[in-house]
XYZ file of C-alpha atoms in Angstrom:
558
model
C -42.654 -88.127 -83.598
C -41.608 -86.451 -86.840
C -38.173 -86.818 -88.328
C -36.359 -84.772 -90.030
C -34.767 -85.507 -93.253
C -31.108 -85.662 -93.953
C -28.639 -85.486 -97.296
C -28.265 -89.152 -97.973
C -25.741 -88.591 -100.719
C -22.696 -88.367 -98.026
C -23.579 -92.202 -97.511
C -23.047 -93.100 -100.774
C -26.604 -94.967 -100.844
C -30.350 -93.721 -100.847
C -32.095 -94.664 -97.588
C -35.344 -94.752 -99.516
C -34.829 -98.208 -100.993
C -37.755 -98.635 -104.217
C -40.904 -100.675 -103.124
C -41.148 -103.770 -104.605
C -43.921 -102.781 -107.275
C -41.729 -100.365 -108.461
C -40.064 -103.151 -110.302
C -43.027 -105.251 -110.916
C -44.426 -103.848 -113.925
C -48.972 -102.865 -113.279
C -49.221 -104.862 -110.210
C -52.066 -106.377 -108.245
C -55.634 -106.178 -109.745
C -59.302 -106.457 -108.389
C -60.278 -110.011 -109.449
C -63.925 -111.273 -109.715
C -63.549 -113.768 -106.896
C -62.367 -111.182 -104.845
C -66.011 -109.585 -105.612
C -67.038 -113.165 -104.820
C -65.425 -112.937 -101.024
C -67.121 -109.682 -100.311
C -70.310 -111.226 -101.204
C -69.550 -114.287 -99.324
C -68.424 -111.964 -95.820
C -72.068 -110.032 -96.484
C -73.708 -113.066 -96.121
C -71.969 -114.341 -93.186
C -72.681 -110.374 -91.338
C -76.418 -110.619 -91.794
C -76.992 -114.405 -90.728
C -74.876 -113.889 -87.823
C -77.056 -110.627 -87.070
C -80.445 -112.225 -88.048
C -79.983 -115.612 -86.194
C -79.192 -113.632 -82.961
C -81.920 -111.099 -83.062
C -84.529 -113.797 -84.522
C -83.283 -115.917 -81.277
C -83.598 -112.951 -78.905
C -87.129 -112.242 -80.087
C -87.904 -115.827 -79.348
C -86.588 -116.285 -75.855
C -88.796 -112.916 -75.504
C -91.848 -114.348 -76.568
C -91.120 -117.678 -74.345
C -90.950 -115.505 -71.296
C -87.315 -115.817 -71.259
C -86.711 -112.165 -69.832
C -82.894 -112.883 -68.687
C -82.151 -114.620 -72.018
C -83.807 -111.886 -74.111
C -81.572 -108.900 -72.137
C -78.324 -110.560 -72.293
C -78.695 -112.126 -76.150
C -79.853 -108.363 -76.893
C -77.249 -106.865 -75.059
C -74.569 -108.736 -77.341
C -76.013 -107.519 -80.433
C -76.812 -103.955 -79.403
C -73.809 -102.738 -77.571
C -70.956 -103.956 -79.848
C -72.836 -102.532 -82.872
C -72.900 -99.377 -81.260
C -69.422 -99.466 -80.621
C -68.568 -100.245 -84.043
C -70.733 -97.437 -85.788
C -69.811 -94.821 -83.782
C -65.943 -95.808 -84.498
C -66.648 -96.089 -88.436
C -68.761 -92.528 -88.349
C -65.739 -90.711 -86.383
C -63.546 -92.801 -89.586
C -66.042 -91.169 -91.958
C -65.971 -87.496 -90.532
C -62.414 -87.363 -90.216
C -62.115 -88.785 -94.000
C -64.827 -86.605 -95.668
C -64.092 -83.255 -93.598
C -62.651 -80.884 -95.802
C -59.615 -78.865 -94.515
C -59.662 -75.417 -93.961
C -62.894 -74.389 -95.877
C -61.324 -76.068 -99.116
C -63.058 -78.312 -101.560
C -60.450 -81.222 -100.340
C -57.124 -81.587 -99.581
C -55.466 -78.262 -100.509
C -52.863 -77.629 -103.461
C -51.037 -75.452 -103.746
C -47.859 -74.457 -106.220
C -44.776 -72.570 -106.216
C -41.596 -71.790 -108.112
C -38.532 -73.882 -107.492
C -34.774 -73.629 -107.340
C -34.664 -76.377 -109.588
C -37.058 -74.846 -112.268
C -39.616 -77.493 -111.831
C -43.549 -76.680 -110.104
C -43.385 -78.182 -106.339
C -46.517 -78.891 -104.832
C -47.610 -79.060 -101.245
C -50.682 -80.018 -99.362
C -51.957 -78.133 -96.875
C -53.848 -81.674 -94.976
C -49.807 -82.904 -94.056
C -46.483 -81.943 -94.463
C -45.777 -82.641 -98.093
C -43.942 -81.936 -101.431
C -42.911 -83.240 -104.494
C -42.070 -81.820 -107.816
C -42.769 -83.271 -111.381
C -40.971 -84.703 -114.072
C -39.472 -82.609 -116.649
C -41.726 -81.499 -119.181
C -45.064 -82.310 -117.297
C -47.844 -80.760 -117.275
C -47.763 -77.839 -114.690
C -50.144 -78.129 -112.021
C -51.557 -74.736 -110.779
C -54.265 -73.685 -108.229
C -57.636 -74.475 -108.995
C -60.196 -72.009 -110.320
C -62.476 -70.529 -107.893
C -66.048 -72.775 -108.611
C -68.689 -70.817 -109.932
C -71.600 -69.863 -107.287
C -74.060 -72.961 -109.202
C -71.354 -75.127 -108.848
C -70.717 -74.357 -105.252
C -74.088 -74.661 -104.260
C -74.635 -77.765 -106.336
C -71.568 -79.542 -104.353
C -72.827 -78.246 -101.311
C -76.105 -79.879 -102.044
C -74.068 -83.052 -102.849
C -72.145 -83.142 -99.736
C -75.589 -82.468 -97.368
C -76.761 -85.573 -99.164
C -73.793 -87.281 -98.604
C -73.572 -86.668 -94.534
C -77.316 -87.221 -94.447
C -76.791 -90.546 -96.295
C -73.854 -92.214 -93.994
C -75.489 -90.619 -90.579
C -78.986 -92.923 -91.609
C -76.713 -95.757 -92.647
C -75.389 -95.735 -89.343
C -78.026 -94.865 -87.591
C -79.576 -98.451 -89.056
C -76.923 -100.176 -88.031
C -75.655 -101.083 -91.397
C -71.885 -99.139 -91.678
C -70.059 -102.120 -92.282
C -72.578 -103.270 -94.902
C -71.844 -99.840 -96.737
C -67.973 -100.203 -96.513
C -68.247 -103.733 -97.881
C -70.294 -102.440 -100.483
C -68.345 -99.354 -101.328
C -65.028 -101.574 -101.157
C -66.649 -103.951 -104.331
C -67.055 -100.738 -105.833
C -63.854 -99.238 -105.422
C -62.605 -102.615 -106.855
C -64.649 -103.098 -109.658
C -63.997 -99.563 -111.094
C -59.805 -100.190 -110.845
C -60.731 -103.266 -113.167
C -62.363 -101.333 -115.484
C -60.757 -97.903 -115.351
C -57.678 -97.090 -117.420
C -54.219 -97.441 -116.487
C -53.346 -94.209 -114.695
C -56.814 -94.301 -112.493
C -56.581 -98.437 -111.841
C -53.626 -97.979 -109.161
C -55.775 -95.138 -107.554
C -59.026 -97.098 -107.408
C -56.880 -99.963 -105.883
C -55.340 -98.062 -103.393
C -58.912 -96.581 -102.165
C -59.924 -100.066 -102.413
C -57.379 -101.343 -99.769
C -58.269 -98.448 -97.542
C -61.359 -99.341 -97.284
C -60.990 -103.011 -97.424
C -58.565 -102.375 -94.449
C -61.360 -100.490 -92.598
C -64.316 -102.618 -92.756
C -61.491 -105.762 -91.638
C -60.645 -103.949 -88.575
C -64.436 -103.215 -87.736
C -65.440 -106.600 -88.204
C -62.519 -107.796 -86.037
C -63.459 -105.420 -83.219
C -67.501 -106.497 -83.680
C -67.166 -110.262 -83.917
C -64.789 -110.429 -80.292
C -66.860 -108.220 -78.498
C -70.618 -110.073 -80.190
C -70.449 -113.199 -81.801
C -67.463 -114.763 -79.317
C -69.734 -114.238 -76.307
C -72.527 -114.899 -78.214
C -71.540 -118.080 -78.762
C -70.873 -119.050 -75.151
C -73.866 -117.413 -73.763
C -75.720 -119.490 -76.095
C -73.520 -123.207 -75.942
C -74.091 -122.659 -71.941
C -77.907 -122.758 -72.445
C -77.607 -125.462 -74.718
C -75.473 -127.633 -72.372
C -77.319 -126.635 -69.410
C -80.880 -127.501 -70.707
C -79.453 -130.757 -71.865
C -80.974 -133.232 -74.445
C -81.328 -132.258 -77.901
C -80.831 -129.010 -79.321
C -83.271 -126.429 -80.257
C -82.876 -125.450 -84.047
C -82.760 -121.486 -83.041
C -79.774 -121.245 -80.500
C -78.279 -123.977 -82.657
C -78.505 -121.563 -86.025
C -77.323 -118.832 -83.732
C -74.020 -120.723 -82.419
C -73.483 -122.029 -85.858
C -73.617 -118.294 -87.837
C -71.316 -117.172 -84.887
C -69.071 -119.703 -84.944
C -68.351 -118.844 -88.784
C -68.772 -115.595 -88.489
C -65.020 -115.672 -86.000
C -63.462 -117.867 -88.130
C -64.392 -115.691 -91.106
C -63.164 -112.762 -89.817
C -60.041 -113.966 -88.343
C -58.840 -115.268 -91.760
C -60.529 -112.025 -93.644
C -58.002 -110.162 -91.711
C -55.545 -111.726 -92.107
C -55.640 -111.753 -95.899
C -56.558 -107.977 -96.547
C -53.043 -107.277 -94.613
C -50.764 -109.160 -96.419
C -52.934 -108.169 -99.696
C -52.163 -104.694 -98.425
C -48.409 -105.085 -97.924
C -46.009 -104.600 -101.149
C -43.481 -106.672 -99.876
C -45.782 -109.791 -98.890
C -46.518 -112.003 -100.998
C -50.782 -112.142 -101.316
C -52.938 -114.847 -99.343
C -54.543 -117.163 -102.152
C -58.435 -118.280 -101.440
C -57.139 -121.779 -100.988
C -54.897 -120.635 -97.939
C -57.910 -118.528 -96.593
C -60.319 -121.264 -96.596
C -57.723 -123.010 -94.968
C -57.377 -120.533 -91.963
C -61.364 -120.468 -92.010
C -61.264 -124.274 -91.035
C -58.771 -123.939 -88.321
C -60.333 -121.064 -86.485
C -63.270 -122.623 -86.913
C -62.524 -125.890 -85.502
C -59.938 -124.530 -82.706
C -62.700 -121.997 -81.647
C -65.634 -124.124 -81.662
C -63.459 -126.327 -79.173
C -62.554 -123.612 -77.031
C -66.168 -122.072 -77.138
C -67.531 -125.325 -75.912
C -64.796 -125.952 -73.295
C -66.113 -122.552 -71.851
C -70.033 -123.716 -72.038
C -69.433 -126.825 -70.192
C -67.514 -125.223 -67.659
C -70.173 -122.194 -67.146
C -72.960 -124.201 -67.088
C -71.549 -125.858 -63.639
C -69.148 -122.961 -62.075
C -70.482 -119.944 -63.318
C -68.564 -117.693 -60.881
C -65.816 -119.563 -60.936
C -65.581 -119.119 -65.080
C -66.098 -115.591 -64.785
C -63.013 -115.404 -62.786
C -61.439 -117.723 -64.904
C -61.975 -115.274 -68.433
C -60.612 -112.368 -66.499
C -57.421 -113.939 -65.140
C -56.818 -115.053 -68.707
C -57.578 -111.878 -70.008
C -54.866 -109.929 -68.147
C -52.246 -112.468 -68.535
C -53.032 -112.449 -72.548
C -53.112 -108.442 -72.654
C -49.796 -108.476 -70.372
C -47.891 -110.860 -72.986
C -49.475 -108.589 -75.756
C -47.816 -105.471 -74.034
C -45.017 -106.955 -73.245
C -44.480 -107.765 -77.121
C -43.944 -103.592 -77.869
C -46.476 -104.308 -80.888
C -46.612 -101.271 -82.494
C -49.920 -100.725 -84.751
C -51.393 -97.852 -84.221
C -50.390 -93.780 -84.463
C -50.970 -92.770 -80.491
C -50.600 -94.545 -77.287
C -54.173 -94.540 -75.828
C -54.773 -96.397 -79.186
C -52.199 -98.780 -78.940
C -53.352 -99.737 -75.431
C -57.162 -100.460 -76.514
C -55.897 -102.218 -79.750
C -53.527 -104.467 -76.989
C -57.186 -104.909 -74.820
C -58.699 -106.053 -78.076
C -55.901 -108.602 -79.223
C -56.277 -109.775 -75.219
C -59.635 -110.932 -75.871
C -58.955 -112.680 -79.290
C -56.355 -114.501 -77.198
C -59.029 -115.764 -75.249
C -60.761 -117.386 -77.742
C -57.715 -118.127 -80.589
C -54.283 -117.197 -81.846
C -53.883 -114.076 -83.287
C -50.337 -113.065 -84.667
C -49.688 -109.422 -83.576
C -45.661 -109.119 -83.751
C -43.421 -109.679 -86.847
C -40.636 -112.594 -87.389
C -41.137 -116.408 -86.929
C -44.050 -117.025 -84.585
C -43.335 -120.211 -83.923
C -42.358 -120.688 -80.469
C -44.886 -118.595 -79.597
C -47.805 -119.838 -81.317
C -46.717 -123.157 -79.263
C -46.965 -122.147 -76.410
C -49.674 -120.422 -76.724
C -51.840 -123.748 -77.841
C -49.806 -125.635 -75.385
C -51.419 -123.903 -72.604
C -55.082 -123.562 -74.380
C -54.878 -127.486 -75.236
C -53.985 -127.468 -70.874
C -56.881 -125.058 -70.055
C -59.846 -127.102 -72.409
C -58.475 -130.535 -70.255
C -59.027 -128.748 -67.008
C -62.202 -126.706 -68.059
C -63.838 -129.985 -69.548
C -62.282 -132.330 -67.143
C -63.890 -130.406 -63.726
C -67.279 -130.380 -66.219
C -67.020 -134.213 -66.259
C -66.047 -134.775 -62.844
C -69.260 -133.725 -61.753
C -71.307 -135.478 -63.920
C -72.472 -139.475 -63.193
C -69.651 -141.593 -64.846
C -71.568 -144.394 -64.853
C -75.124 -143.136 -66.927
C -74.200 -140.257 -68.183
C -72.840 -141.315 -72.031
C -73.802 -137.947 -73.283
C -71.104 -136.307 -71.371
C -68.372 -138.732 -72.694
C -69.651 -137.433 -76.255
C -69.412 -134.482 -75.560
C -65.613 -134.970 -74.102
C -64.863 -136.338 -77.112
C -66.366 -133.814 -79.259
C -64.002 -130.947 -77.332
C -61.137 -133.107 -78.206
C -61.459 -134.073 -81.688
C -62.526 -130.498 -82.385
C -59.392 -128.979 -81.090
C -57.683 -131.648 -82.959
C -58.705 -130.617 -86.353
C -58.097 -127.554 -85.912
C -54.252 -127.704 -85.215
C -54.740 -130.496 -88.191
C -55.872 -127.537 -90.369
C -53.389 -124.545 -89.168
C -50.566 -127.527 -90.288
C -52.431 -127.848 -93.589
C -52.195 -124.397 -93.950
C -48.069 -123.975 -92.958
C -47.310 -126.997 -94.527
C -48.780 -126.495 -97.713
C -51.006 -123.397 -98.221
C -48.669 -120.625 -96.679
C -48.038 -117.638 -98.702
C -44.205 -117.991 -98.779
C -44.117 -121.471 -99.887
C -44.243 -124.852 -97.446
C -42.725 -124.918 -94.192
C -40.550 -128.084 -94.733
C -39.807 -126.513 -98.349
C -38.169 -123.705 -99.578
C -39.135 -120.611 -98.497
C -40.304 -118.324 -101.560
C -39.289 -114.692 -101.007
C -41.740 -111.987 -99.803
C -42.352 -110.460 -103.060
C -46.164 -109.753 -104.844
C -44.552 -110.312 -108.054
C -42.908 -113.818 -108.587
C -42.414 -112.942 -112.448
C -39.578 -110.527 -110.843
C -36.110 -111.501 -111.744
C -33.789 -111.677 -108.674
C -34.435 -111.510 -105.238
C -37.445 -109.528 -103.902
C -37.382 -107.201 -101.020
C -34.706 -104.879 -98.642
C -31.297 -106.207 -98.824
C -29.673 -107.867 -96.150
C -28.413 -105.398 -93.746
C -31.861 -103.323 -94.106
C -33.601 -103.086 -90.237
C -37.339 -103.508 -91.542
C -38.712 -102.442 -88.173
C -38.707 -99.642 -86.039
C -35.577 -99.916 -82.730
C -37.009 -99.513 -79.732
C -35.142 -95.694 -79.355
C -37.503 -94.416 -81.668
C -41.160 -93.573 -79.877
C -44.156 -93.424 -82.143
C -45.493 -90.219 -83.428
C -47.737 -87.978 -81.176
C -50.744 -86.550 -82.185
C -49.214 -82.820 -80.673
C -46.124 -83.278 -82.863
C -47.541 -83.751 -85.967
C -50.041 -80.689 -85.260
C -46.833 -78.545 -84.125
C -47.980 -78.169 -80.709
C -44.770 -77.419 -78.278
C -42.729 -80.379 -78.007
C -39.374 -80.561 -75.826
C -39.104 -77.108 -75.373
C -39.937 -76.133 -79.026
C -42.884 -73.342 -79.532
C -45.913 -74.154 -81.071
C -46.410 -73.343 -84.929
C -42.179 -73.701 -85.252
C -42.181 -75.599 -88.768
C -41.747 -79.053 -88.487
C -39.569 -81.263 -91.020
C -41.467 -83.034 -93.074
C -42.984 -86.565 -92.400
C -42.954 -87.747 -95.787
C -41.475 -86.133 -99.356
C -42.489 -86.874 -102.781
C -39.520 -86.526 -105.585
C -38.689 -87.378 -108.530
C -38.256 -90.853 -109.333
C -34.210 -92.242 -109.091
C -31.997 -92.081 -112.080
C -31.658 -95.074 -113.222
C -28.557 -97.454 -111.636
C -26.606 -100.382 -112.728
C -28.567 -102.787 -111.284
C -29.152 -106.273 -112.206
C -32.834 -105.805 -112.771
C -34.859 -102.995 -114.386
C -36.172 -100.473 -112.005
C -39.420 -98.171 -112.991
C -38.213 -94.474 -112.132
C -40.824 -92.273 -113.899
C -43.537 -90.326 -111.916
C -43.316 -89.322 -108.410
C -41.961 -91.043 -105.181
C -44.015 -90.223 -101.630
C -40.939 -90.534 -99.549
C -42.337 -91.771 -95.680
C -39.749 -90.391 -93.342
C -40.783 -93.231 -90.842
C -39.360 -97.074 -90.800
C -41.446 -99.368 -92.459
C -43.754 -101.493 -89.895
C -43.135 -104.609 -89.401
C -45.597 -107.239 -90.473
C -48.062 -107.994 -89.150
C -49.150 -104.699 -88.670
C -50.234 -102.329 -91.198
C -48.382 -99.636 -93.386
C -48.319 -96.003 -91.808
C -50.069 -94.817 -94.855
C -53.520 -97.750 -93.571
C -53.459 -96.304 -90.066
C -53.021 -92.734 -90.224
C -55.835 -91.374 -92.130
C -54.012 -87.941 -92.876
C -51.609 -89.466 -95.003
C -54.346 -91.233 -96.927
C -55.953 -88.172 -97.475
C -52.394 -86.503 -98.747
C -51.943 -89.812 -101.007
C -55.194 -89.680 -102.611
C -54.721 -86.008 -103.210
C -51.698 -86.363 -105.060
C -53.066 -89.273 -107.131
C -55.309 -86.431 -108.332
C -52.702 -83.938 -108.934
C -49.902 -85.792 -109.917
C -49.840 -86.656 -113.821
C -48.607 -90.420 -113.064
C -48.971 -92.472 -110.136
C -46.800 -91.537 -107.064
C -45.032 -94.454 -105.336
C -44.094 -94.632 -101.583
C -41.204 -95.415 -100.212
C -40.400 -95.822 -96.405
C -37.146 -95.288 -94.917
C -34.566 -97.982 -95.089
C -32.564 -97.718 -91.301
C -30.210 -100.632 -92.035
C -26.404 -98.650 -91.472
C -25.526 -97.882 -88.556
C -24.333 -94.642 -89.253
C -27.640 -93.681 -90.971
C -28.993 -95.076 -88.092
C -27.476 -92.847 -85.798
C -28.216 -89.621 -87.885
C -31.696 -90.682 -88.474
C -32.096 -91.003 -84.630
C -30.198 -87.431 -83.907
C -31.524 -85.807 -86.265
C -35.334 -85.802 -84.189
C-alpha cells in the first residue's frame, strides 16, 4: 500500500525521527576479518557441495542406485531452486528502466529555488542544499560509447547466465560482496557509505540464498545420510561421515551468518561481534546435530511412520509462524513461501522470525523439541535388545548430551555474548555507535512496528494499477521523499543535518526482519541512484507512528 504524506508541522514534531548514524559521526566500516568470514562461509559452500557429490558418485559406483538418486536429488534440486531465484534477483537489479542507461534523472525548477530531482525507477524527490552543485540531465552518450556499453552489458548477462548455469551464483555474490567491501575501505569518504550500502545488499542476498539452500539440501542431507549410517550399523564409513559432518556445519553456519548480516544491516541494532557468532555456530551446531540424529534413529526403524511425523510438525510449525503476522517480505504470495521456509527451519532449530523478547517462545519451542528427541529416540531404543546392545545406549547418550550443549551454548551466548549486553546485566541500548552521548534510538512513545490496520504494499499499488475504485495511471503519493536535512534543534546531542534525507513513508520493520529498503529491490535501485546524483550521502529515515493523532492521519490519509 502506498501512503500519502501529510504536513507534520501542525503536530509540532517531525514524524521522520533521524536514524541513528545520523548522529554517529562515519559509521560502520568493512573490516579485514569480515573479508576473513566470507572466506571462511566459501569454504564451508564447497565442502558441503563436494562431500555430497563425491559421496553420491560413490554409492553410484557401489551399485547403490537408490542412494545415488536420492543423495543427487538433494544436491540438484535445491541448487536449482536457488539459481533460478538469484538470476530473477539479478535481472530485476541490472534491467535498465525504460531504455535508459540506469535509473532515470531527471530535474526541474522549484518553488523553493532549489533543483528537485526525481527518478523515474520509484516515486521519488529530493532537492539539494543551498549552493550545491546543480544536477542536470545527462548528455546523450556518443554512438562509440553506446556501443562500447552495450558490448559491456552483453558481457555482463553472458557472464552471470554461465555462472549460474554452473551452479556457482552464490559463490559470485560472496565474491562480489568482499569486493564491494574492500573498495568502501579503500575509497574516499563520500563513495565509502555507498560501497557499504551495496555491500549489505548483497551481503543480505547471498544470506537469504544460503538460508533457503542449506533447509531444503544439507538438513535432509544430513538425515538421509545419519539413517544409512545408523541402519548399516558398526563403524562409520569415512565418506557419509565427511558428508554429515560438512552439512552439519554448513546449518549451523548459515543460521548464525544470518543472523549477523541482519543486525549488521540494521542502524538501530547494535552489530553481532565474531565472538557472539561463533557462539551461535556452536549451538546450532550441537542442538541440530541432536535433532538430526533423533530423526536417523527413528527413520531407520519407522520409516513411514517418520515421514508422517516431519509433516505433522511441519504444519503445526508453519501454523504458529502464520499465526505470528511476521511481516518480511513486500507481497503476500511471498510472505506465505517465506512462512513455508521458516516452517522447515523449525523442524530442525529455532529461528527468531518476530520482534520483542523471544523468550517464552523460544521455551517452548525447545520444551517440546527436548519432548519430541525423548520419544523419537526412546521408540528407537525400545526396539533394540536392552540387554547386548551397548551401542544403542551410546548412542542415547550421545542424543542427549548433544542437545545439552547446545542449550549450554545458546546460554553462553545470552548470558554473555549477546549484542545488547548480558541477560542478567544491564541491557546496553540498541545503538551501532556506543561512542554516542545519550540514549540511542526512537523515544519512548515511538510504535517501531507496523499496527495490524495497516496491510503491506501490493505489487498493483505501487505500479498504479486501479486500486479501490481509483483508475489506473492516477498519480500516486509518494512512497518515500528525500529533503533537505533538519535545521538544527536544541537538542542535547549534536545531530548531522547536511546532505539529503530519503524519507520512507512506511513504518520501520520490526526486527528481526529486514529494512524495506533490503527487500524491495526498487528502492535499492532509487537509493543507489541518488548516491550517484546526490553531492553528499542521502540518509533514510522511516516514519515514526508513535502519536496517536499522527497515527490516525497516517492511517486516513491511504
Amino acid at each position: 500500500m502506498v501512503f500519502t504524506c501529510f504536513d507534520s508541522t501542525r503536530l509540532g514534531r517531525d514524524p521522520y525521527p533521524p536514524p541513528l548514524y545520523l548522529r554517529c559521526g562515519s559509521g560502520p566500516r568493512y573490516e579485514l576479518r569480515d573479508c576473513c568470514w566470507v572466506l571462511c562461509a566459501l569454504l564451508v559452500f564447497f565442502s558441503d557441495g563436494a562431500t555430497d557429490l563425491w559421496l553420491a558418485a560413490s554409492y553410484y559406483l557401489q551399485g547403490h542406485r537408490t542412494y545415488f538418486g536420492l543423495t543427487l536429488l538433494f544436491v540438484i534440486l535445491p541448487s536449482l531452486v536457488v539459481q533460478l531465484l538469484s538470476f530473477r534477483w539479478f535481472v530485476y537489479d541490472y534491467t535498465e528502466t525504460a531504455g535508459s542507461p540506469g535509473p532515470a534523472i531527471s530535474t526541474k525548477d522549484s518553488g523553493t529555488g532549489g533543483p528537485v530531482i526525481s527518478t523515474k525507477d520509484s516515486a521519488v524527490t529530493f532537492r539539494t542544499k543551498e549552493g550545491s552543485p546543480d544536477l542536470g540531465p545527462r548528455p546523450e552518450p556518443s554512438s562509440a560509447s553506446a556501443y562500447r556499453r552495450r558490448c559491456r552489458r552483453l558481457c555482463v548477462w553472458l557472464l552471470q547466465t554461465l555462472v549460474h548455469l554452473l551452479q556457482l551464483g552464490q559463490v559470485w555474490r560472496y565474491l562480489r560482496a568482499m569486493y564491494l567491501g574492500l573498495q568502501s575501505r579503500w575509497r574516499g569518504e563520500r563513495l565509502r557509505r555507498h560501497f557499504y550500502w551495496r555491500m549489505l545488499f548483497e551481503s543480505a542476498d547471498v544470506s537469504m540464498l544460503r538460508l533457503l539452500e542449506t533447509f531444503l539440501r544439507s538438513a535432509p542431507q544430513l538425515v538421509l545420510q545419519l539413517s544409512l549410517l545408523v541402519h548399516r550399523g558398526g563403524a562409520p564409513d569415512l565418506l557419509p561421515a565427511l558428508s554429515t559432518s560438512a552439512s552439519l556445519v554448513s546449518l549451523a553456519w548459515t543460521l548464525a551468518s544470518y543472523q549477523k548480516v541482519l543486525r549488521d544491516s540494521r542502524d538501530d541494532k547494535r552489530p553481532l561481534s565474531y565472538k557472539g557468532a561463533v557462539a551461535q555456530v556452536l549451538w546450532h551446531l550441537f542442538a541440530i546435530a541432536a535433532r538430526s540424529l533423533a530423526f536417523a534413529l527413528f527413520a531407520s526403524v519407522y520409516k513411514l511412520y517418520f515421514g508422517i511425523f516431519i509433516v505433522a510438525h511441519w504444519c503445526v510449525m508453519t501454523f504458529w509462524v502464520i499465526q505470528g503476522e511476521t511481516d518480511f517480505c513486500m507481497s503476500k504470495w511471498e510472505e506465505i513461501i517465506y512462512n513455508m521456509v521458516v516452517g522447515i527451519i523449525y523442524i530442525f532449530c529455532w529461528f527468531n522470525v518476530k520482534g520483542g523478547r523471544s523468550r517464552r517462545r523460544m521455551t517452548l519451542y525447545y520444551c517440546i523439541v527436548l519432548l519430541e528427541n525423548a520419544v523419537l529416540t526412546g521408540f528407537w531404543y525400545s526396539s533394540r535388545n536392552f540387554s547386548t546392545d551397548f551401542h544403542s545406549l551410546i548412542l542415547v547418550c550421545v542424543v542427549a548430551s548433544s542437545f545439552a550443549l547446545g542449550i549450554f551454548f545458546m546460554c553462553v551466548y545470552y548470558c554473555l555474548l549477546h549484542p545488547n549486553g548480558p541477560l542478567l546485566g544491564p541491557q546496553m541500548p540498541g545503538c551501532i555507535c556506543p561512542e554516542a552521548p545519550g540514549p540511542c534510538g526512537p523515544p519512548a512513545d515511538a510504535v517501531t512496528s507496523p499496527p495490524r490496520s495497516l496491510p503491506r504494499t501490493t505489487g498493483a499499488e505501487r505500479d498504479g494499477a486501479s486500486v479501490g475504485g481509483e483508475r489506473a495511471g492516477t498519480p500516486t503519493p509518494p512512497v518515500f521523499q528525500v529533503r533537505p536535512g533538519l535545521p538544527p534543534t536544541p537538542v542535547p546531542r549534536t545531530l548531522r543535518t547536511e546532505g539529503p534525507v530519503i524519507r520512507i513513508d512506511l513504518p520501520r520493520k520490526k526486527y528481526p526482519a529486514w529494512d524495506a529498503h533490503f527487500i524491495d529491490r526498487r528502492l535499492r535501485k532509487t537509493i543507489l541512484a541518488l548516491e550517484y546524483s546526490s553531492p553528499t550521502t542521502p540518509r533514510l529515515q522511516y516514519r515514526s507512528i508513535g502519536i496517536p493523532q499522527e497515527l490516525l492521519e497516517y492511517e486516513t490519509s491511504v
